[in-house]
mmCIF file of C-alpha atoms and ligand atoms in Angstrom:
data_model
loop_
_atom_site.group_PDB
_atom_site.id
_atom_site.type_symbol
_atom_site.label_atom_id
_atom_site.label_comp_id
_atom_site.label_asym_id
_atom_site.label_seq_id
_atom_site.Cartn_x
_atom_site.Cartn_y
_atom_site.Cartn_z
ATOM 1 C CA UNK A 867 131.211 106.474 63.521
ATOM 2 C CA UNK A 868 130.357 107.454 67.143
ATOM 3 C CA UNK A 869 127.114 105.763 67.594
ATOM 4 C CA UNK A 870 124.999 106.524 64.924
ATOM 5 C CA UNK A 871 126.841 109.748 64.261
ATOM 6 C CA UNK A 872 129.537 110.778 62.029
ATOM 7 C CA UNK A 873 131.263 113.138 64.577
ATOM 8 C CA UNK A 874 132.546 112.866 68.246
ATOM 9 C CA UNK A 875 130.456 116.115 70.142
ATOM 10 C CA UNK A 876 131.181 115.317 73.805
ATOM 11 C CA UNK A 877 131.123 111.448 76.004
ATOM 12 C CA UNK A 878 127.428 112.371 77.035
ATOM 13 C CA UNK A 879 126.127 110.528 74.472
ATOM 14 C CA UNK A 880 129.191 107.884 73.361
ATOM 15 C CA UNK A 881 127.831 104.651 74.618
ATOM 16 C CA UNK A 882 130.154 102.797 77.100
ATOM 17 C CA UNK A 883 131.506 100.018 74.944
ATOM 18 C CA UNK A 884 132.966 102.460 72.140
ATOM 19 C CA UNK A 885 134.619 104.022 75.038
ATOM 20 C CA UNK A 886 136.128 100.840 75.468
ATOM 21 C CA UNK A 887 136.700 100.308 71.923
ATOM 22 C CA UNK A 888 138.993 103.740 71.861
ATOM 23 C CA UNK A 889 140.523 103.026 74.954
ATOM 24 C CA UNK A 890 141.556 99.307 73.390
ATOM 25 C CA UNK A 891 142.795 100.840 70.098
ATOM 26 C CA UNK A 892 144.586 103.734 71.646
ATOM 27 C CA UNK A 893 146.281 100.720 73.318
ATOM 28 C CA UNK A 894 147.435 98.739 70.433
ATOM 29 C CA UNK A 895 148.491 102.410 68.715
ATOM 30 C CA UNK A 896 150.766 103.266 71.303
ATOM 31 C CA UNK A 897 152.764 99.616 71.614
ATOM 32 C CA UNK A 898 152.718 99.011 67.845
ATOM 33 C CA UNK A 899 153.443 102.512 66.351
ATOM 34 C CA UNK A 900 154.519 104.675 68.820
ATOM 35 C CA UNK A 901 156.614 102.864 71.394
ATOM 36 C CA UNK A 902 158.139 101.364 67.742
ATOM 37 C CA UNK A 903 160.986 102.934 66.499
ATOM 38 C CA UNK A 904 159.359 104.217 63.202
ATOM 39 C CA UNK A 905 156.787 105.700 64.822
ATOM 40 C CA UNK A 906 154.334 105.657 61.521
ATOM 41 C CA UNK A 907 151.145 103.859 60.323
ATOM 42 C CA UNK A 908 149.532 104.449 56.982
ATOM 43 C CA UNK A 909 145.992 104.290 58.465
ATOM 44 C CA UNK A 910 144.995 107.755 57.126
ATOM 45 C CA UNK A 911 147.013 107.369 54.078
ATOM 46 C CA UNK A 912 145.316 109.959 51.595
ATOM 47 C CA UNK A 913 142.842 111.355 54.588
ATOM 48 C CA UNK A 914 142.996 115.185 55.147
ATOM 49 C CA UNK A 915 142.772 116.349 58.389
ATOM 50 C CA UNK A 916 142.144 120.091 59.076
ATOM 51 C CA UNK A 917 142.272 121.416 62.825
ATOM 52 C CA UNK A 918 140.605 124.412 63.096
ATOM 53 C CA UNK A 919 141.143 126.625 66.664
ATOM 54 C CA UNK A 920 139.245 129.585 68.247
ATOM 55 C CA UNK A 921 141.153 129.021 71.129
ATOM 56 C CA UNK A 922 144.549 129.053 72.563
ATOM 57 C CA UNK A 923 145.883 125.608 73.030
ATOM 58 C CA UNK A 924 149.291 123.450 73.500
ATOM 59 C CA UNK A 925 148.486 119.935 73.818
ATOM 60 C CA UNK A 926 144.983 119.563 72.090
ATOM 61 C CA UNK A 927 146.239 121.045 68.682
ATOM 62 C CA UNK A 928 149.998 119.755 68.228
ATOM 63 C CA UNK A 929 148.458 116.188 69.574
ATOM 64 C CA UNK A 930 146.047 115.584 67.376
ATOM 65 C CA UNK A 931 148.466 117.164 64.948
ATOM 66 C CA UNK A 932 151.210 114.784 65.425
ATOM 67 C CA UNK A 933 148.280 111.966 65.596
ATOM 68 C CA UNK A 934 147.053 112.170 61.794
ATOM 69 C CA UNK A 935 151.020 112.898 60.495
ATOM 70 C CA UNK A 936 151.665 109.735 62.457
ATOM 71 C CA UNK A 937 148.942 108.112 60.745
ATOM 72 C CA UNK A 938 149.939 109.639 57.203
ATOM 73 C CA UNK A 939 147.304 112.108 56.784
ATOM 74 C CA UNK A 940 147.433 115.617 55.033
ATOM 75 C CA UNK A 941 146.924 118.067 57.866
ATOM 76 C CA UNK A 942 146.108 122.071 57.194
ATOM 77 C CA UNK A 943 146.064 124.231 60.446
ATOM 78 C CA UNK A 944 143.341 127.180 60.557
ATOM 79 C CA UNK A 945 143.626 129.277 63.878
ATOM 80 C CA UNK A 946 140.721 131.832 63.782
ATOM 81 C CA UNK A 947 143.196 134.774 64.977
ATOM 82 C CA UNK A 948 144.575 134.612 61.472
ATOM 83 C CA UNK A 949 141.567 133.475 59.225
ATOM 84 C CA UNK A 950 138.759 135.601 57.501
ATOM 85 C CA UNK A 951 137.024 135.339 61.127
ATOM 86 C CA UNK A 952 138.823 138.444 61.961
ATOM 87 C CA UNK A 953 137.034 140.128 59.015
ATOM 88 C CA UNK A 954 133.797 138.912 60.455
ATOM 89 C CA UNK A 955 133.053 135.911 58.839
ATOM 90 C CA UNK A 956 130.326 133.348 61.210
ATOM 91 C CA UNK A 957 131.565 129.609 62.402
ATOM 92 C CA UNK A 958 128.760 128.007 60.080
ATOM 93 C CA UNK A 959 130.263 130.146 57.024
ATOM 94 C CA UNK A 960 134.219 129.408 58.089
ATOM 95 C CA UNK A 961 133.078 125.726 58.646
ATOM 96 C CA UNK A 962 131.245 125.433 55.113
ATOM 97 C CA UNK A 963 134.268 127.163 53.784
ATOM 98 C CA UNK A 964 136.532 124.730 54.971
ATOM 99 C CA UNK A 965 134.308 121.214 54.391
ATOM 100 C CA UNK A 966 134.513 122.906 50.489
ATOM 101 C CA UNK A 967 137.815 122.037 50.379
ATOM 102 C CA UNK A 968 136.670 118.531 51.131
ATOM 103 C CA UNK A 969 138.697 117.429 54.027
ATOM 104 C CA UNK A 970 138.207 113.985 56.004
ATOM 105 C CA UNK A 971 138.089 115.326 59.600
ATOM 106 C CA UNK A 972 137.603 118.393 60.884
ATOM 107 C CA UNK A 973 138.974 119.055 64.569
ATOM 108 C CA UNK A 974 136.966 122.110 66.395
ATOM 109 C CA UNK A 975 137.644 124.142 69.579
ATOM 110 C CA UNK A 976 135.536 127.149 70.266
ATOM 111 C CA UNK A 977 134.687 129.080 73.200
ATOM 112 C CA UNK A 978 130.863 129.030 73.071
ATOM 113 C CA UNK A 979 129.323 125.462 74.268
ATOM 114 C CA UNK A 980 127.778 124.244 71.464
ATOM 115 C CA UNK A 981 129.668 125.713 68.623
ATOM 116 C CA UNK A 982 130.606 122.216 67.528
ATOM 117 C CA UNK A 983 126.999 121.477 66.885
ATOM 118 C CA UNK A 984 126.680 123.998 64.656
ATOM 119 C CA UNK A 985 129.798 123.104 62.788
ATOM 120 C CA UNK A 986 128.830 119.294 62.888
ATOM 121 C CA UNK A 987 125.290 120.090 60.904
ATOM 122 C CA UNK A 988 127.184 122.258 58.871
ATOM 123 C CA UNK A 989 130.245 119.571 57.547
ATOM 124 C CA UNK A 990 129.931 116.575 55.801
ATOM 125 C CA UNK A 991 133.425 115.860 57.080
ATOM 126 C CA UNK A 992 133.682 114.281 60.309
ATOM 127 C CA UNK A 993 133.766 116.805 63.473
ATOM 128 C CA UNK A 994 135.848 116.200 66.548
ATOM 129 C CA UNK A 995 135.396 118.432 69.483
ATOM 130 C CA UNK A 996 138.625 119.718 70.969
ATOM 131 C CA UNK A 997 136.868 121.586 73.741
ATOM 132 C CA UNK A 998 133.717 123.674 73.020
ATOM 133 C CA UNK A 999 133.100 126.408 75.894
ATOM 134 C CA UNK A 1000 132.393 125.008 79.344
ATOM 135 C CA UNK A 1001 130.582 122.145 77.839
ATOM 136 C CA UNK A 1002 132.700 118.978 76.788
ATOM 137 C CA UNK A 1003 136.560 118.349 76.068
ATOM 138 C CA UNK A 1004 135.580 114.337 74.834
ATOM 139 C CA UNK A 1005 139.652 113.210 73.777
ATOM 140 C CA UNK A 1006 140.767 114.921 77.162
ATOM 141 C CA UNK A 1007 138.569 112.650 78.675
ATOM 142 C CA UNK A 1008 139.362 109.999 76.904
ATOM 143 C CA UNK A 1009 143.367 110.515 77.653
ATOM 144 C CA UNK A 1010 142.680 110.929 81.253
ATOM 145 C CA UNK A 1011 140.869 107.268 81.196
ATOM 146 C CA UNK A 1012 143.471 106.010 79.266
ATOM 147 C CA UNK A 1013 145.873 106.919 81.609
ATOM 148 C CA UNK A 1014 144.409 105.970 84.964
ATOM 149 C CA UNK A 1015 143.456 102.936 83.236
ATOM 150 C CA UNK A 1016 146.869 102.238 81.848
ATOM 151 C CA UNK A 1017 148.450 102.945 85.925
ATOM 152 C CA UNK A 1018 145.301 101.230 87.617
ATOM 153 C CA UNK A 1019 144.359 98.601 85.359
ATOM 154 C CA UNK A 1020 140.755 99.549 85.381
ATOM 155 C CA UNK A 1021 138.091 102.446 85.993
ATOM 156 C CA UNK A 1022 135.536 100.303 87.037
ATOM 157 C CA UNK A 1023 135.242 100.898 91.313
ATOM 158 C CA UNK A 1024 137.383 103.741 91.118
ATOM 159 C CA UNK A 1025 137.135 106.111 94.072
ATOM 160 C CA UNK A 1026 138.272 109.420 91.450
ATOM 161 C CA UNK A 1027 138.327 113.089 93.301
ATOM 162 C CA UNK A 1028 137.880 115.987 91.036
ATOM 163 C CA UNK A 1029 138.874 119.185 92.629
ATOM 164 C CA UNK A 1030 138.840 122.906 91.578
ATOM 165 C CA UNK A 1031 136.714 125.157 89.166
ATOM 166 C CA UNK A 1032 134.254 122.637 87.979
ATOM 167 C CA UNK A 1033 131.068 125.378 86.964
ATOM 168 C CA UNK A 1034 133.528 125.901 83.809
ATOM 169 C CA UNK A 1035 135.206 123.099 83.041
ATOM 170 C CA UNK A 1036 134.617 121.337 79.863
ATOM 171 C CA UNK A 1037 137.043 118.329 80.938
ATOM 172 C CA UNK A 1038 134.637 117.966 84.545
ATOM 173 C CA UNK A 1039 132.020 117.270 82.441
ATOM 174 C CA UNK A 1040 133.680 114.838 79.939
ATOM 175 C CA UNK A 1041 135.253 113.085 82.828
ATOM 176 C CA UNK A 1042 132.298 113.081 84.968
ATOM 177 C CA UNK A 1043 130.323 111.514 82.572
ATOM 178 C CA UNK A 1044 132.884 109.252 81.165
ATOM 179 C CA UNK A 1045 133.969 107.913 84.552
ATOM 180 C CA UNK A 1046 130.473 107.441 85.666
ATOM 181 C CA UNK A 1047 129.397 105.287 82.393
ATOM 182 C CA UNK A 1048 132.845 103.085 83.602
ATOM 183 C CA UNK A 1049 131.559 102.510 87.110
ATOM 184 C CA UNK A 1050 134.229 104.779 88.764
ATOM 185 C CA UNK A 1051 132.864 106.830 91.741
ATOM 186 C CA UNK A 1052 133.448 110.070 91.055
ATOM 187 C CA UNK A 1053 133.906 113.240 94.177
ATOM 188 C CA UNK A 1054 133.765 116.956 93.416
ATOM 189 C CA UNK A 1055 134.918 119.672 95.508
ATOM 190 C CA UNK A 1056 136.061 123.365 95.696
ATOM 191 C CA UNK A 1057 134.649 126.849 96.455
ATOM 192 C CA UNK A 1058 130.805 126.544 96.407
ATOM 193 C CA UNK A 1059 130.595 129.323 93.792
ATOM 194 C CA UNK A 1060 132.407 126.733 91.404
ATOM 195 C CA UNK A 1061 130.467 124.034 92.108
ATOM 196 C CA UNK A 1062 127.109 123.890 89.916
ATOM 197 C CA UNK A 1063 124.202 122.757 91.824
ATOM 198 C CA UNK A 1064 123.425 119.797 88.776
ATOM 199 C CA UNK A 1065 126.305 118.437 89.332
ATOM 200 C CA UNK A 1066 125.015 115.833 91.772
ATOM 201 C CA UNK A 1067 121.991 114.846 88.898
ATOM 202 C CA UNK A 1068 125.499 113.957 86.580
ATOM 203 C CA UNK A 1069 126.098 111.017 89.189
ATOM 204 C CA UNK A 1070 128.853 112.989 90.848
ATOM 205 C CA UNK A 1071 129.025 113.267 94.707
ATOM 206 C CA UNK A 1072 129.709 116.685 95.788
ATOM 207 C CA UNK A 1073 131.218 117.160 99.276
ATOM 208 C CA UNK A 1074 132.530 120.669 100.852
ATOM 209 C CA UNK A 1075 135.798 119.955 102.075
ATOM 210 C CA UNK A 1076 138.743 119.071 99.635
ATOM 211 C CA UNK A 1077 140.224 116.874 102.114
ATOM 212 C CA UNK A 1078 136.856 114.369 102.204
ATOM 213 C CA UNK A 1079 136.721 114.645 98.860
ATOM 214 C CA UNK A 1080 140.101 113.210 98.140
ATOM 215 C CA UNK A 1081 139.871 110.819 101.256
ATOM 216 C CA UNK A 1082 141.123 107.313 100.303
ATOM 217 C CA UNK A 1083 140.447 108.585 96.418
ATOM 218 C CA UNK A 1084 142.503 106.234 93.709
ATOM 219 C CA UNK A 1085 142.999 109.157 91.560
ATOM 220 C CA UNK A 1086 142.763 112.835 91.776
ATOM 221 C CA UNK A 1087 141.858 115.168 89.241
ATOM 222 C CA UNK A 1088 143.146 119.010 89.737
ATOM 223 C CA UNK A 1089 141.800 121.272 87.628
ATOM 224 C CA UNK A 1090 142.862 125.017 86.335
ATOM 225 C CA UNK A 1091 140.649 128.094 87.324
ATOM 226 C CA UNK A 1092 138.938 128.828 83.397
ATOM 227 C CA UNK A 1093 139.773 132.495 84.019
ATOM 228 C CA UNK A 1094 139.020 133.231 80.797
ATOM 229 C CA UNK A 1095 135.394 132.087 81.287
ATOM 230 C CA UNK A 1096 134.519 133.543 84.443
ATOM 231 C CA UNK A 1097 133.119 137.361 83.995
ATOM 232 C CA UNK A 1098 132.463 137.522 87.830
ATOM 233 C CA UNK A 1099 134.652 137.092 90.976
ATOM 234 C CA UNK A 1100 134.237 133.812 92.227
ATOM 235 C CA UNK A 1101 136.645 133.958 95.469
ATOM 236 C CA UNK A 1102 138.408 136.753 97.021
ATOM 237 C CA UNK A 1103 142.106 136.003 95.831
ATOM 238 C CA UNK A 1104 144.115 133.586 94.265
ATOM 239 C CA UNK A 1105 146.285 133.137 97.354
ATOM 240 C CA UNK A 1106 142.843 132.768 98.999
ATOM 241 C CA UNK A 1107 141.904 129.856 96.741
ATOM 242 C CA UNK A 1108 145.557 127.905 96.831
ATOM 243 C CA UNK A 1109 145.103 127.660 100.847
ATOM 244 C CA UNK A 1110 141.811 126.770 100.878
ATOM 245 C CA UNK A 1111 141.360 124.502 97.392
ATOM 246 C CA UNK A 1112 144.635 123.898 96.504
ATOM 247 C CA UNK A 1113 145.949 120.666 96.290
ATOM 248 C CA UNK A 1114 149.350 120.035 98.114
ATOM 249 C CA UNK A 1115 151.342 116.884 99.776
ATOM 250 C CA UNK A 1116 149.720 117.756 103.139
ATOM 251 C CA UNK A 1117 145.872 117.350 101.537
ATOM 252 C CA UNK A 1118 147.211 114.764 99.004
ATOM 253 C CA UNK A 1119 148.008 112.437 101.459
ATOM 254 C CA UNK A 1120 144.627 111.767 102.783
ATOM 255 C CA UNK A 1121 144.681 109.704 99.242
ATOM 256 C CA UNK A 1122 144.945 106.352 98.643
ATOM 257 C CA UNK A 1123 148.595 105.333 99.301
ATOM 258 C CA UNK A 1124 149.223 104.413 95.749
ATOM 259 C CA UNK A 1125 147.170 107.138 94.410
ATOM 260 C CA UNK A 1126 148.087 109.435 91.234
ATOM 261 C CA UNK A 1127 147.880 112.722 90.309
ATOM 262 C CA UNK A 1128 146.319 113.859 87.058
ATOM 263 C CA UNK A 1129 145.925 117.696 85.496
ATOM 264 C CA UNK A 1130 144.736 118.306 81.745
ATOM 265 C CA UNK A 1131 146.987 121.355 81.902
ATOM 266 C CA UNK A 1132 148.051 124.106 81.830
ATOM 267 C CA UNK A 1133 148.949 124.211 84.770
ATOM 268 C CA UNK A 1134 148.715 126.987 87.265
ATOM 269 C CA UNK A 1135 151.895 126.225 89.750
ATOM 270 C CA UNK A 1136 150.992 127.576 93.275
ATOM 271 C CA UNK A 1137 147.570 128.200 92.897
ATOM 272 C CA UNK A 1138 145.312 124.291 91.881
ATOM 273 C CA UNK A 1139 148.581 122.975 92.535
ATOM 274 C CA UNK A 1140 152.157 123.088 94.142
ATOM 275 C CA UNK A 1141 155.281 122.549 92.084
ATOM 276 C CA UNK A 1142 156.015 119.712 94.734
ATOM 277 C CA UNK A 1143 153.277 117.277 93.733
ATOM 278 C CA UNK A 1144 152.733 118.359 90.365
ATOM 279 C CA UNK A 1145 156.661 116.901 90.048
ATOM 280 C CA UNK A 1146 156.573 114.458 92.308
ATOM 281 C CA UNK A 1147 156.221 110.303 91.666
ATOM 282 C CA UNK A 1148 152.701 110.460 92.120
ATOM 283 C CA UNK A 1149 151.674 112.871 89.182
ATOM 284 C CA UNK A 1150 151.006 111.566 85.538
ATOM 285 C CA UNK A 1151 150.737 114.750 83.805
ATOM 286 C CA UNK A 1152 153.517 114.067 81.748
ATOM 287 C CA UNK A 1153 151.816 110.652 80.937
ATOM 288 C CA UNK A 1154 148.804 111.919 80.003
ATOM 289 C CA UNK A 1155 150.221 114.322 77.249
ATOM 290 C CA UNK A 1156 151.938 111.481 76.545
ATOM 291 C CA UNK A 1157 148.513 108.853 75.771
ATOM 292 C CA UNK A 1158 146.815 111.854 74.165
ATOM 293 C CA UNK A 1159 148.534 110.965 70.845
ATOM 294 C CA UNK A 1160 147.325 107.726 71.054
ATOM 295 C CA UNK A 1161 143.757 108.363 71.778
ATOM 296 C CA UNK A 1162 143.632 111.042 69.079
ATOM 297 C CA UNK A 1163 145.032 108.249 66.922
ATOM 298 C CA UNK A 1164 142.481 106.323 67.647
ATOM 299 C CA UNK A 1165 139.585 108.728 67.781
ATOM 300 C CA UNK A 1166 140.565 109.872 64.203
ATOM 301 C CA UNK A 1167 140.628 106.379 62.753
ATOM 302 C CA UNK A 1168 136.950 105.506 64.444
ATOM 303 C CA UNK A 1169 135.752 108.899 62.523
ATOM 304 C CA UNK A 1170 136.735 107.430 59.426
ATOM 305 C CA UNK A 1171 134.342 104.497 59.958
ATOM 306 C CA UNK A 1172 131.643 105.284 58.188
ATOM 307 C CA UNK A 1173 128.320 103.121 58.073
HETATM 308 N N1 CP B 522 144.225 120.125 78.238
HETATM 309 C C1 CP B 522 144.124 120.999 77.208
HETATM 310 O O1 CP B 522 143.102 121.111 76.531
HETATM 311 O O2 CP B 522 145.273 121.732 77.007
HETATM 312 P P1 CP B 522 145.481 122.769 75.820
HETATM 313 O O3 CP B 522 144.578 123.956 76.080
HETATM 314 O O4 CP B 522 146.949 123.145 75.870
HETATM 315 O O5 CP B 522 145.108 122.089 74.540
#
């Protein structure tokens, strides 16, 4: 259970001490199954998982993937290219469809904000959000704490810099209000078309500059350009946006000296980012798809919780 509810929508509403409580379990997954050299629990043992994707995606989908075989479940892939969507049928019919078969969890992305809801009134399995629209991405959030946790030792008094396209990104908002309910500090910057004027009322500190933003930060956050949201034009080029936005070793070393370097990826080399620091000592991108096992390992087993 997540709170008083059977599914994980988004961190908005996941009070701070199961955040914890994932973070902690993720923990104890990753030294006792997966650093181990079998590499296999039996915590979902007769659980079936089924991971169903309206959206492209890498890391989300084979993670949480590899997280419930890990855990012994019975997994069935749907992506909505291939399914009965394409002959029109709705989420809320596809969703019933699917709960039918009587499956455990089900794991959602979808490009509309709020498609999850729907699906979560519509299951009586468990629903995870994998990234709904521009709204939430909750388990990238939680990977990204895990992370910085597991390289700082804490969130708590955190200076963390989040910099790029934040209007549409669904992992701003989980991380915003994730690292917020941890008592990090948390700075957003990048063009002023990208940066939503609410942002401020999320306990976020907006500044202009990229450079003050990631000033003496302990962690910064680079985010991808959610092309595939934006309808308008939101700055004149992409070799526009890399000089002015991007983050390289000349703007990341107004940092913290021992600060790191996170992306939820993909990334786009040369335009959030240059190859340089995206492979240099200071990134944990690598890390981070790393953890995301864990935390989906964990995630799953706290939907199973019922009562
Ligand atoms: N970070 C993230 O959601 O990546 P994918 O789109 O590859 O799942």
């Amino acid at each position: 259970m997540f709170g008083k509810c059977k599914d994980l929508l988004g961190i908005r509403f996941l009070p701070a001490c199961e955040i914890t409580e994932i973070l902690e379990q993720a923990e104890y997954f990753k030294r006792t199954v997966l650093l181990t050299d079998s590499k296999k629990t039996n915590v979902l043992s007769g659980k079936n998982v089924n991971i169903l994707f309206y959206e492209n995606s890498t890391r989300t989908r084979t993670s949480f993937e590899m997280a419930a075989k890990i855990m012994g479940a019975s997994v069935c892939c749907t992506a909505a290219s291939s399914s009965s969507v394409k002959k029109g049928e709705s989420l809320v019919d596809t969703v019933k469809t699917l709960d039918s078969m009587g499956p455990d969890i089900i794991i959602i992305r979808h490009g509309m904000s709020g498609a999850v809801n729907l699906a979560a009134e519509a299951a009586s399995a468990s629903v995870i959000n994998a990234g709904d629209g521009m709204c939430e991405h909750p388990t990238q959030a939680l990977l990204d704490a895990f992370t910085i946790k597991e390289v700082k030792g804490t969130l708590s008094g955190l200076k963390v810099a989040i910099v790029g396209d934040i209007a549409f990104s669904r992992v701003a908002r989980s991380n915003i209000w994730l690292l917020r309910k941890m008592g990090a500090e948390v700075f957003v910057s990048g063009p002023s078309t990208l940066i939503p004027p609410f942002i401020e009322d999320m306990g976020a500190v907006s500044v202009r500059s990229v450079r003050e933003a990631v000033t003496g930060a302990d962690v910064v956050i680079a985010l991808r350009i959610q092309v595939e949201r934006q309808k308008d034009c939101f700055f004149p080029s992409l070799h526009e946006y890399a000089s002015f936005f991007g983050l390289n070793d000349e703007v990341f070393s107004y940092a913290d000296k021992e600060a790191v370097l996170l992306h939820p990826g993909p990334v786009n080399r040369g335009v959030e980012l240059t190859s340089s620091l995206a492979d240099s000592c200071r990134s944990c991108i690598n890390l981070q798809i790393t953890n995301g096992v864990a935390v989906r390992m964990a995630v799953m087993q706290k939907a199973l919780i019922r009562g």
